């Protein structure tokens, strides 16, 4: 018997016109649409007169839902997964289900479309040859300091001011692009350096959705000296010798020993 196909359908991130003909057709043809929030997806379906029935598929109770979804595929039904906005599986439910479907031999088809990180990156003015997508980050990992391509963050509405402060404390000063309300009426790109927006937070309107793109570490100055100094201090305070602290930082951040040793000379006795 024919097995069903799992379609991942990207939906708009604000402007309802940002959806492909193929995406609309796929949503029309599917036996069911698995939606993160049926009210949100309902508006899109109404706009394009799509009558397909929806089932909820969200991050809570995912295990049980995944096995239900696999049985539907097994019975030959075609399913379209959508999230509230953008590409499913990118900081949204979908990835675990795809991994399961792939491992069990079901066909998975991706219908491309809007994705906030790509929409922001291509208009940022920062290099696009490579990038590091962090997504939502509760804790910043030290390994990010040495990443030498733009770092892309998602941030929840209303937290942008605190988030930029957190980035400056962690990375030191760097070029940053804040993309607000992409594809919507009040779309704005703020381009500058972190210190400028931390000193004058009113420069950025805090209402709305944001993607933050931070320039990667440059090759001449891989990581801000002040940041290295703080890390050395913390390690020495935690009981390491200066030499051990230097060696650890070099390993963790892939830095040259001479450069970190030179900074360690500034450590207070
Ligand atoms: N799956 C989505 C995608 O493909 O981009 C991301 C969903 S994630 C739950 C929501 C986050 O994406 C927001 O907090 C914000 O950081 C970013 N985002 C989504 N839509 C946006 C928009 N129109 N403008 C700016 N950022 C947006």
XYZ file of C-alpha atoms and ligand atoms in Angstrom:
296
model
C 0.000 0.000 0.000
C 1.172 3.531 -0.785
C 2.565 5.347 2.259
C 1.842 8.996 2.893
C 4.328 11.850 2.402
C 5.348 14.370 5.038
C 5.495 17.883 3.567
C 7.192 20.718 5.466
C 5.589 23.893 4.247
C 7.108 27.311 4.924
C 4.529 30.022 5.629
C 4.874 33.850 5.761
C 6.696 35.614 8.630
C 4.414 38.641 8.523
C 3.341 39.526 5.021
C 0.714 36.990 3.943
C 1.748 37.353 0.304
C 5.056 35.649 1.023
C 3.911 32.155 0.156
C 4.566 30.171 -2.995
C 1.939 28.760 -5.380
C 3.374 25.349 -4.646
C 2.975 25.855 -0.886
C -0.691 26.836 -1.306
C -1.303 23.873 -3.603
C 0.402 21.483 -1.175
C -1.737 22.756 1.698
C -4.853 22.301 -0.454
C -3.901 18.777 -1.515
C -2.785 17.438 1.870
C -5.123 15.141 3.799
C -4.330 17.042 6.984
C -2.368 20.128 7.976
C -0.420 19.760 11.207
C -0.398 23.252 12.682
C 1.393 24.666 15.710
C -1.567 26.919 16.455
C -4.753 26.315 14.473
C -5.971 29.889 15.039
C -2.836 31.395 13.499
C -2.807 28.974 10.554
C -6.575 29.401 10.195
C -6.033 33.013 9.072
C -3.648 31.913 6.340
C -6.017 29.162 5.187
C -8.921 31.620 5.069
C -6.874 34.075 2.995
C -6.088 31.413 0.366
C -9.426 29.584 0.617
C -7.790 26.360 1.733
C -10.343 23.974 3.199
C -7.994 21.213 4.433
C -8.648 20.032 7.989
C -6.076 20.912 10.648
C -4.677 18.938 13.557
C -2.599 20.510 16.288
C 1.099 19.710 16.301
C 3.020 21.621 18.949
C 6.034 21.293 21.191
C 4.043 19.917 24.140
C 3.342 16.214 24.177
C 5.462 15.729 21.077
C 6.258 12.044 21.642
C 2.623 10.948 21.540
C 1.869 13.236 18.611
C 4.834 11.889 16.644
C 3.598 8.327 16.889
C 0.074 9.448 15.841
C 1.572 11.247 12.842
C 3.564 8.172 11.810
C 0.406 6.035 11.914
C -1.370 8.536 9.660
C 1.540 8.374 7.184
C 1.462 4.612 7.439
C -2.193 4.573 6.478
C -1.307 6.446 3.275
C -2.294 10.006 4.233
C -0.266 13.016 3.037
C 0.457 15.486 5.826
C 1.632 19.099 5.667
C 3.469 20.492 8.685
C 3.351 24.254 9.219
C 4.459 26.435 12.108
C 3.022 29.791 13.170
C 5.468 31.573 10.903
C 8.362 30.767 8.609
C 10.028 27.441 8.074
C 8.996 24.533 10.300
C 11.898 22.942 12.153
C 13.802 26.223 12.450
C 13.323 27.259 16.105
C 9.886 25.683 15.671
C 8.509 22.132 15.939
C 9.230 19.751 13.081
C 12.798 18.508 13.299
C 12.166 15.507 15.596
C 9.239 14.418 13.458
C 11.320 14.651 10.277
C 14.138 12.622 11.862
C 11.642 9.925 12.834
C 9.924 9.887 9.451
C 13.296 9.680 7.656
C 14.487 6.868 9.943
C 11.334 4.890 9.166
C 11.622 5.368 5.436
C 8.761 7.823 4.798
C 9.158 10.390 2.059
C 9.802 13.908 3.360
C 9.387 16.909 1.050
C 10.412 20.451 1.931
C 8.406 23.296 0.374
C 10.695 26.331 0.730
C 9.642 29.834 1.649
C 10.096 32.525 4.268
C 12.626 32.124 7.028
C 13.466 35.060 9.317
C 17.183 34.355 9.599
C 17.798 34.294 5.836
C 15.510 37.278 5.234
C 17.552 39.276 7.770
C 20.993 38.059 6.713
C 20.736 38.839 3.022
C 19.748 42.467 3.686
C 22.102 42.961 6.647
C 25.136 44.057 4.664
C 27.266 41.559 6.605
C 29.130 38.772 4.765
C 26.859 35.942 3.664
C 29.472 33.389 2.619
C 29.017 31.545 5.885
C 26.998 32.109 9.038
C 26.333 30.531 12.416
C 22.705 30.251 13.429
C 22.354 30.339 17.209
C 18.578 30.879 17.334
C 17.183 31.558 20.820
C 20.021 31.512 23.309
C 19.475 31.410 27.021
C 23.157 30.813 27.719
C 25.979 32.054 25.506
C 28.655 29.430 25.018
C 32.348 30.418 25.066
C 32.949 28.673 21.758
C 30.873 31.384 20.069
C 33.624 33.929 20.776
C 35.915 32.452 18.149
C 33.298 32.040 15.417
C 34.537 34.146 12.498
C 31.317 34.361 10.458
C 28.157 36.335 11.346
C 26.202 34.912 14.282
C 22.422 34.968 13.959
C 20.151 35.130 17.004
C 16.398 35.060 17.466
C 14.986 37.059 20.345
C 11.556 37.181 21.900
C 9.667 40.485 21.632
C 10.388 43.136 24.316
C 13.767 41.736 25.327
C 15.924 43.382 22.692
C 17.439 46.031 24.975
C 18.621 43.534 27.610
C 19.757 41.137 24.908
C 22.057 43.677 23.244
C 23.574 44.474 26.648
C 24.159 40.783 27.220
C 25.871 40.476 23.830
C 28.161 43.412 24.536
C 29.171 42.039 27.938
C 29.931 38.667 26.424
C 31.503 39.526 23.048
C 32.809 43.052 23.653
C 31.995 45.669 21.061
C 31.157 44.444 17.566
C 29.205 45.433 14.493
C 25.585 44.435 14.776
C 22.479 44.475 12.607
C 19.071 44.331 14.267
C 16.276 43.392 11.862
C 12.867 44.313 13.218
C 9.398 43.315 11.971
C 10.652 41.754 8.747
C 8.222 41.829 5.817
C 5.728 43.857 7.894
C 4.651 47.482 7.721
C 7.269 48.648 10.233
C 10.200 46.639 8.932
C 13.413 48.364 10.042
C 17.096 47.498 9.877
C 19.283 49.059 12.565
C 22.952 48.885 11.643
C 25.742 49.954 13.975
C 27.923 48.704 16.810
C 26.692 47.155 20.050
C 28.006 49.959 22.308
C 26.019 52.536 20.366
C 22.690 50.763 20.950
C 23.553 49.933 24.561
C 24.369 53.587 25.285
C 21.315 54.877 23.428
C 18.705 52.117 23.610
C 15.989 54.507 22.408
C 17.556 54.239 18.941
C 15.720 50.918 18.554
C 11.941 50.634 18.842
C 11.459 47.733 21.245
C 8.075 46.605 20.020
C 8.043 43.769 17.539
C 9.963 40.700 16.456
C 13.714 40.741 16.020
C 16.574 38.941 14.381
C 19.989 40.041 15.639
C 23.085 39.466 13.514
C 26.440 39.973 15.121
C 29.603 40.281 13.085
C 31.972 37.340 13.437
C 35.325 37.611 15.198
C 37.806 39.250 12.847
C 41.035 37.480 12.009
C 43.277 40.261 13.368
C 41.493 40.434 16.681
C 39.728 37.126 17.045
C 38.205 38.010 20.406
C 37.931 41.323 22.215
C 40.890 41.766 24.658
C 38.637 42.846 27.517
C 36.591 39.694 27.144
C 39.719 37.528 27.281
C 40.943 39.425 30.323
C 37.645 38.829 32.144
C 37.805 35.133 31.313
C 41.411 34.883 32.525
C 40.476 36.636 35.769
C 37.565 34.269 36.338
C 39.771 31.211 35.822
C 42.516 32.494 38.135
C 39.893 33.344 40.764
C 38.573 29.805 40.407
C 42.015 28.517 41.422
C 43.952 27.978 38.177
C 47.493 29.280 37.800
C 48.042 32.038 35.234
C 49.762 29.549 32.954
C 46.907 27.046 33.202
C 44.329 29.781 32.600
C 46.181 30.942 29.465
C 46.417 27.358 28.167
C 42.707 26.736 28.769
C 41.602 29.933 27.033
C 43.837 29.108 24.051
C 42.227 25.698 23.777
C 38.664 26.889 24.295
C 38.831 29.811 21.898
C 41.402 28.448 19.432
C 43.701 31.407 20.088
C 47.478 31.717 19.762
C 49.385 31.388 23.040
C 51.465 34.551 22.547
C 48.385 36.759 22.165
C 46.642 35.406 25.272
C 49.892 35.466 27.266
C 50.329 39.159 26.398
C 46.834 39.894 27.730
C 47.505 37.861 30.889
C 50.279 40.328 31.798
C 47.488 42.811 32.549
C 46.059 40.534 35.271
C 46.298 42.068 38.718
C 48.734 40.306 41.058
N 10.406 29.217 12.014
C 10.663 30.642 12.016
C 11.610 30.981 10.866
O 11.655 30.241 9.901
O 12.282 32.004 10.928
C 11.144 31.114 13.354
C 10.157 30.917 14.466
S 10.727 31.440 16.012
C 9.571 30.684 17.094
C 10.206 33.093 16.130
C 11.380 34.068 16.099
O 11.795 34.276 14.743
C 11.024 35.449 16.623
O 11.146 35.551 18.033
C 12.046 36.330 15.912
O 13.309 36.259 16.539
C 12.123 35.631 14.546
N 11.132 36.205 13.622
C 10.037 35.592 13.116
N 9.369 36.433 12.315
C 10.026 37.608 12.307
C 9.838 38.868 11.671
N 8.798 39.097 10.882
N 10.750 39.848 11.901
C 11.809 39.646 12.696
N 12.034 38.468 13.332
C 11.173 37.462 13.137
